[in-house]
Tab-separated table of C-alpha atoms in Angstrom:
chain	number	residue	atom	x	y	z
Q	1	UNK	CA	246.101	143.911	180.643
Q	2	UNK	CA	245.595	140.533	182.178
Q	3	UNK	CA	247.181	139.683	185.059
Q	4	UNK	CA	246.376	137.485	188.403
Q	5	UNK	CA	248.543	138.297	191.404
Q	6	UNK	CA	249.428	136.607	194.653
Q	7	UNK	CA	251.467	138.874	196.671
Q	8	UNK	CA	252.230	136.406	199.423
Q	9	UNK	CA	254.645	133.735	198.394
Q	10	UNK	CA	254.055	131.777	201.426
Q	11	UNK	CA	251.979	131.684	204.812
Q	12	UNK	CA	252.414	129.443	207.797
Q	13	UNK	CA	249.209	128.372	209.991
Q	14	UNK	CA	248.796	126.107	213.092
Q	15	UNK	CA	246.630	123.089	212.607
Q	16	UNK	CA	243.104	123.333	213.039
Q	17	UNK	CA	243.334	127.292	212.534
Q	18	UNK	CA	241.932	129.296	209.232
Q	19	UNK	CA	244.217	129.647	206.302
Q	20	UNK	CA	243.559	132.708	203.934
Q	21	UNK	CA	245.040	133.167	200.985
Q	22	UNK	CA	244.551	136.000	198.795
Q	23	UNK	CA	244.384	137.124	194.997
Q	24	UNK	CA	244.095	140.009	192.994
Q	25	UNK	CA	243.380	140.579	189.356
Q	26	UNK	CA	243.661	143.318	187.189
Q	27	UNK	CA	241.020	142.752	184.380
Q	28	UNK	CA	237.303	143.339	184.944
Q	29	UNK	CA	236.423	141.457	182.194
Q	30	UNK	CA	237.806	138.135	183.833
Q	31	UNK	CA	234.105	136.132	184.737
Q	32	UNK	CA	235.629	133.044	186.081
Q	33	UNK	CA	238.495	132.408	188.908
Q	34	UNK	CA	239.886	128.949	189.792
Q	35	UNK	CA	242.282	127.787	192.762
Q	36	UNK	CA	244.763	124.842	192.060
Q	37	UNK	CA	246.680	123.228	194.581
Q	38	UNK	CA	250.076	121.980	193.523
Q	39	UNK	CA	252.027	119.485	195.360
Q	40	UNK	CA	255.725	118.970	194.980
Q	41	UNK	CA	256.659	117.047	191.893
Q	42	UNK	CA	252.878	116.752	190.985
Q	43	UNK	CA	251.006	118.663	188.413
Q	44	UNK	CA	248.272	121.606	189.754
Q	45	UNK	CA	244.829	119.592	190.912
Q	46	UNK	CA	242.067	121.728	190.493
Q	47	UNK	CA	240.451	122.902	194.033
Q	48	UNK	CA	237.370	125.251	193.451
Q	49	UNK	CA	235.801	128.140	191.425
Q	50	UNK	CA	233.589	130.627	191.254
Q	51	UNK	CA	231.596	132.558	188.691
Q	52	UNK	CA	231.875	136.405	188.701
Q	53	UNK	CA	227.861	136.013	189.390
Q	54	UNK	CA	228.609	134.900	192.993
Q	55	UNK	CA	230.400	136.122	195.704
Q	56	UNK	CA	230.870	133.174	197.686
Q	57	UNK	CA	231.187	129.234	196.711
Q	58	UNK	CA	231.689	126.798	199.489
Q	59	UNK	CA	232.895	123.204	199.290
Q	60	UNK	CA	233.796	121.382	202.354
Q	61	UNK	CA	236.198	123.359	204.012
Q	62	UNK	CA	237.418	125.185	201.366
Q	63	UNK	CA	235.444	128.651	200.640
Q	64	UNK	CA	236.331	131.394	197.999
Q	65	UNK	CA	234.985	134.651	198.426
Q	66	UNK	CA	235.057	137.192	195.323
Q	67	UNK	CA	234.731	140.894	195.763
Q	68	UNK	CA	234.324	142.214	192.272
Q	69	UNK	CA	234.771	145.898	192.792
Q	70	UNK	CA	237.983	145.196	194.575
Q	71	UNK	CA	238.976	142.903	192.351
Q	72	UNK	CA	240.055	140.286	194.873
Q	73	UNK	CA	239.269	137.085	195.815
Q	74	UNK	CA	240.170	134.663	198.383
Q	75	UNK	CA	240.456	131.301	199.152
Q	76	UNK	CA	239.533	130.171	202.868
Q	77	UNK	CA	240.457	126.552	204.308
Q	78	UNK	CA	238.962	125.426	207.763
Q	79	UNK	CA	239.970	123.834	209.689
Q	80	UNK	CA	243.364	123.660	207.937
Q	81	UNK	CA	244.860	120.133	207.895
Q	82	UNK	CA	248.773	119.681	207.808
Q	83	UNK	CA	247.892	117.505	204.596
Q	84	UNK	CA	246.894	121.334	203.230
Q	85	UNK	CA	250.698	121.668	203.022
Q	86	UNK	CA	251.063	122.615	199.273
Q	87	UNK	CA	251.428	125.702	196.734
Q	88	UNK	CA	248.168	127.414	196.200
Q	89	UNK	CA	247.604	128.864	192.526
Q	90	UNK	CA	244.852	131.295	191.914
Q	91	UNK	CA	244.298	131.425	187.990
Q	92	UNK	CA	241.333	133.197	185.636
Q	93	UNK	CA	240.554	132.263	182.137
Q	94	UNK	CA	242.014	135.083	179.584
Q	95	UNK	CA	239.268	136.654	178.005
Q	96	UNK	CA	239.294	138.823	174.502
Q	97	UNK	CA	240.648	137.689	171.080
Q	98	UNK	CA	242.233	134.255	171.253
Q	99	UNK	CA	242.871	134.342	174.834
Q	100	UNK	CA	239.920	131.913	175.138
Q	101	UNK	CA	240.637	128.783	177.204
Q	102	UNK	CA	244.303	129.851	178.616
Q	103	UNK	CA	244.520	130.069	181.998
Q	104	UNK	CA	246.735	133.146	183.644
Q	105	UNK	CA	247.969	132.016	186.855
Q	106	UNK	CA	249.239	134.123	190.155
Q	107	UNK	CA	252.542	133.148	191.372
Q	108	UNK	CA	251.382	130.872	194.265
Q	109	UNK	CA	251.634	130.902	197.798
Q	110	UNK	CA	252.824	128.109	199.577
Q	111	UNK	CA	250.858	127.497	202.555
Q	112	UNK	CA	252.705	125.345	205.410
Q	113	UNK	CA	250.320	124.263	207.886
Q	114	UNK	CA	251.801	122.758	211.398
Q	115	UNK	CA	250.925	120.167	213.335
B	1	UNK	CA	243.773	106.817	187.203
B	2	UNK	CA	245.705	109.241	185.745
B	3	UNK	CA	243.703	111.014	182.911
B	4	UNK	CA	246.570	113.232	181.540
B	5	UNK	CA	249.975	111.276	181.921
B	6	UNK	CA	253.233	112.763	180.916
B	7	UNK	CA	256.148	110.921	180.258
B	8	UNK	CA	259.128	110.694	180.926
B	9	UNK	CA	258.849	112.436	184.554
B	10	UNK	CA	262.338	113.499	184.448
B	11	UNK	CA	264.412	113.943	181.455
B	12	UNK	CA	267.962	115.189	181.586
B	13	UNK	CA	269.241	116.395	177.945
B	14	UNK	CA	272.620	117.506	176.449
B	15	UNK	CA	272.850	121.222	175.815
B	16	UNK	CA	271.835	121.742	172.120
B	17	UNK	CA	270.625	118.526	171.811
B	18	UNK	CA	266.746	117.921	170.660
B	19	UNK	CA	264.368	116.719	173.426
B	20	UNK	CA	260.772	115.450	173.188
B	21	UNK	CA	258.345	115.172	175.940
B	22	UNK	CA	255.095	113.463	175.520
B	23	UNK	CA	251.519	113.933	177.001
B	24	UNK	CA	248.752	111.920	176.425
B	25	UNK	CA	245.204	112.478	177.302
B	26	UNK	CA	242.156	109.757	178.053
B	27	UNK	CA	239.420	112.286	178.614
B	28	UNK	CA	238.993	113.147	174.820
B	29	UNK	CA	239.347	116.652	175.782
B	30	UNK	CA	239.277	119.058	172.591
B	31	UNK	CA	242.468	121.178	173.855
B	32	UNK	CA	245.611	120.448	174.900
B	33	UNK	CA	248.055	122.956	176.278
B	34	UNK	CA	251.714	123.231	177.222
B	35	UNK	CA	253.011	125.296	180.185
B	36	UNK	CA	256.685	125.724	181.475
B	37	UNK	CA	257.075	126.424	185.051
B	38	UNK	CA	260.155	127.493	186.764
B	39	UNK	CA	260.845	127.485	190.286
B	40	UNK	CA	258.897	129.789	192.503
B	41	UNK	CA	257.019	131.170	189.355
B	42	UNK	CA	253.434	130.687	187.733
B	43	UNK	CA	252.836	128.201	185.398
B	44	UNK	CA	253.751	129.932	181.627
B	45	UNK	CA	251.513	128.942	178.754
B	46	UNK	CA	253.626	128.283	175.670
B	47	UNK	CA	250.917	127.141	172.892
B	48	UNK	CA	247.961	125.107	172.874
B	49	UNK	CA	245.849	122.989	170.152
B	50	UNK	CA	242.345	123.600	169.706
B	51	UNK	CA	241.837	119.989	167.949
B	52	UNK	CA	244.222	120.424	165.267
B	53	UNK	CA	244.152	124.124	165.373
B	54	UNK	CA	247.651	125.336	166.717
B	55	UNK	CA	247.851	128.678	168.993
B	56	UNK	CA	251.409	130.052	169.580
B	57	UNK	CA	251.667	132.364	172.565
B	58	UNK	CA	253.562	135.467	171.375
B	59	UNK	CA	256.940	135.230	173.791
B	60	UNK	CA	257.255	131.436	173.021
B	61	UNK	CA	260.853	130.850	171.742
B	62	UNK	CA	261.063	129.710	167.958
B	63	UNK	CA	263.338	126.882	169.852
B	64	UNK	CA	260.170	125.418	171.192
B	65	UNK	CA	257.510	123.303	168.831
B	66	UNK	CA	254.728	121.242	169.125
B	67	UNK	CA	252.709	118.286	167.558
B	68	UNK	CA	249.577	116.790	168.091
B	69	UNK	CA	249.288	113.701	165.973
B	70	UNK	CA	245.771	112.891	167.236
B	71	UNK	CA	242.908	113.595	169.936
B	72	UNK	CA	244.973	111.939	172.745
B	73	UNK	CA	248.566	112.514	172.115
B	74	UNK	CA	250.587	116.128	172.123
B	75	UNK	CA	254.310	116.713	171.842
B	76	UNK	CA	256.205	119.114	173.198
B	77	UNK	CA	259.744	119.432	170.794
B	78	UNK	CA	262.958	121.573	171.887
B	79	UNK	CA	265.129	121.496	168.956
B	80	UNK	CA	268.155	122.923	170.563
B	81	UNK	CA	267.489	123.459	174.619
B	82	UNK	CA	269.652	125.801	176.294
B	83	UNK	CA	270.335	126.376	180.275
B	84	UNK	CA	267.784	128.490	180.940
B	85	UNK	CA	265.039	125.900	179.170
B	86	UNK	CA	265.599	123.608	182.642
B	87	UNK	CA	262.101	124.014	184.232
B	88	UNK	CA	258.943	121.867	184.657
B	89	UNK	CA	256.866	121.432	181.435
B	90	UNK	CA	253.141	120.699	182.273
B	91	UNK	CA	250.599	119.096	179.979
B	92	UNK	CA	246.779	120.174	180.341
B	93	UNK	CA	243.550	119.489	178.873
B	94	UNK	CA	240.130	121.241	178.745
B	95	UNK	CA	237.096	120.164	176.970
B	96	UNK	CA	236.894	123.422	175.078
B	97	UNK	CA	236.853	127.251	174.600
B	98	UNK	CA	234.428	130.367	174.962
B	99	UNK	CA	231.696	129.393	177.213
B	100	UNK	CA	233.505	125.833	177.664
B	101	UNK	CA	236.445	127.985	178.999
B	102	UNK	CA	234.961	127.735	182.417
B	103	UNK	CA	236.176	124.329	183.013
B	104	UNK	CA	238.734	123.342	184.948
B	105	UNK	CA	241.858	122.295	183.189
B	106	UNK	CA	243.216	118.953	184.405
B	107	UNK	CA	247.107	118.643	184.464
B	108	UNK	CA	249.651	115.720	184.383
B	109	UNK	CA	252.327	115.567	186.603
B	110	UNK	CA	254.858	116.972	184.308
B	111	UNK	CA	257.962	116.543	183.328
B	112	UNK	CA	261.219	118.105	185.166
B	113	UNK	CA	263.706	118.816	182.202
B	114	UNK	CA	267.634	119.240	183.200
B	115	UNK	CA	269.983	120.519	180.694
B	116	UNK	CA	273.651	119.543	181.184
């Protein structure tokens, strides 16, 4: 079973505060995870990734944390800015058989950052 | 500079009338993907090409076909669109599979398909 789940469809945060977006997965064979950001009427844009050999990857205001034992990852945005308002998708490349390259997406979390 | 270009951005077609969506890329990537995304849902992979090797997802309806005449272009053909096919269609590319699959996919801005 290859599933990626984002259980919070929406999140509202005040500008300057931290945004934390969560993602859970079921397949322990997943070894790489990506976060994509999507504005309305645009395609998803790659934001940040993490390999399973790490538990943290940081890029500017964005940090992704991976907890392999819990099969959980999270994206932290600090400080949050109104321009961060978008839908965020967690994804993992499928593993096994002919799944190579296939991205398994979560359902997305819509982040709203209020001024 | 757009690297994955989808045309048109918006497409309206009639119920049952064939429609073709196009995607081109300037990245020279080996793999091209077509995803369907409906409102508030995750993008769902329809199929992908690794070079000329076509890989169909098991649950992709026969109504959906694809062509990849060369590295740069890939087309999505919907032979007889139904109302349930109204969605955003996203094209994406990546360098490869296997070890190369740990590379981000690059998406176009999508084509919004409406069915009358």
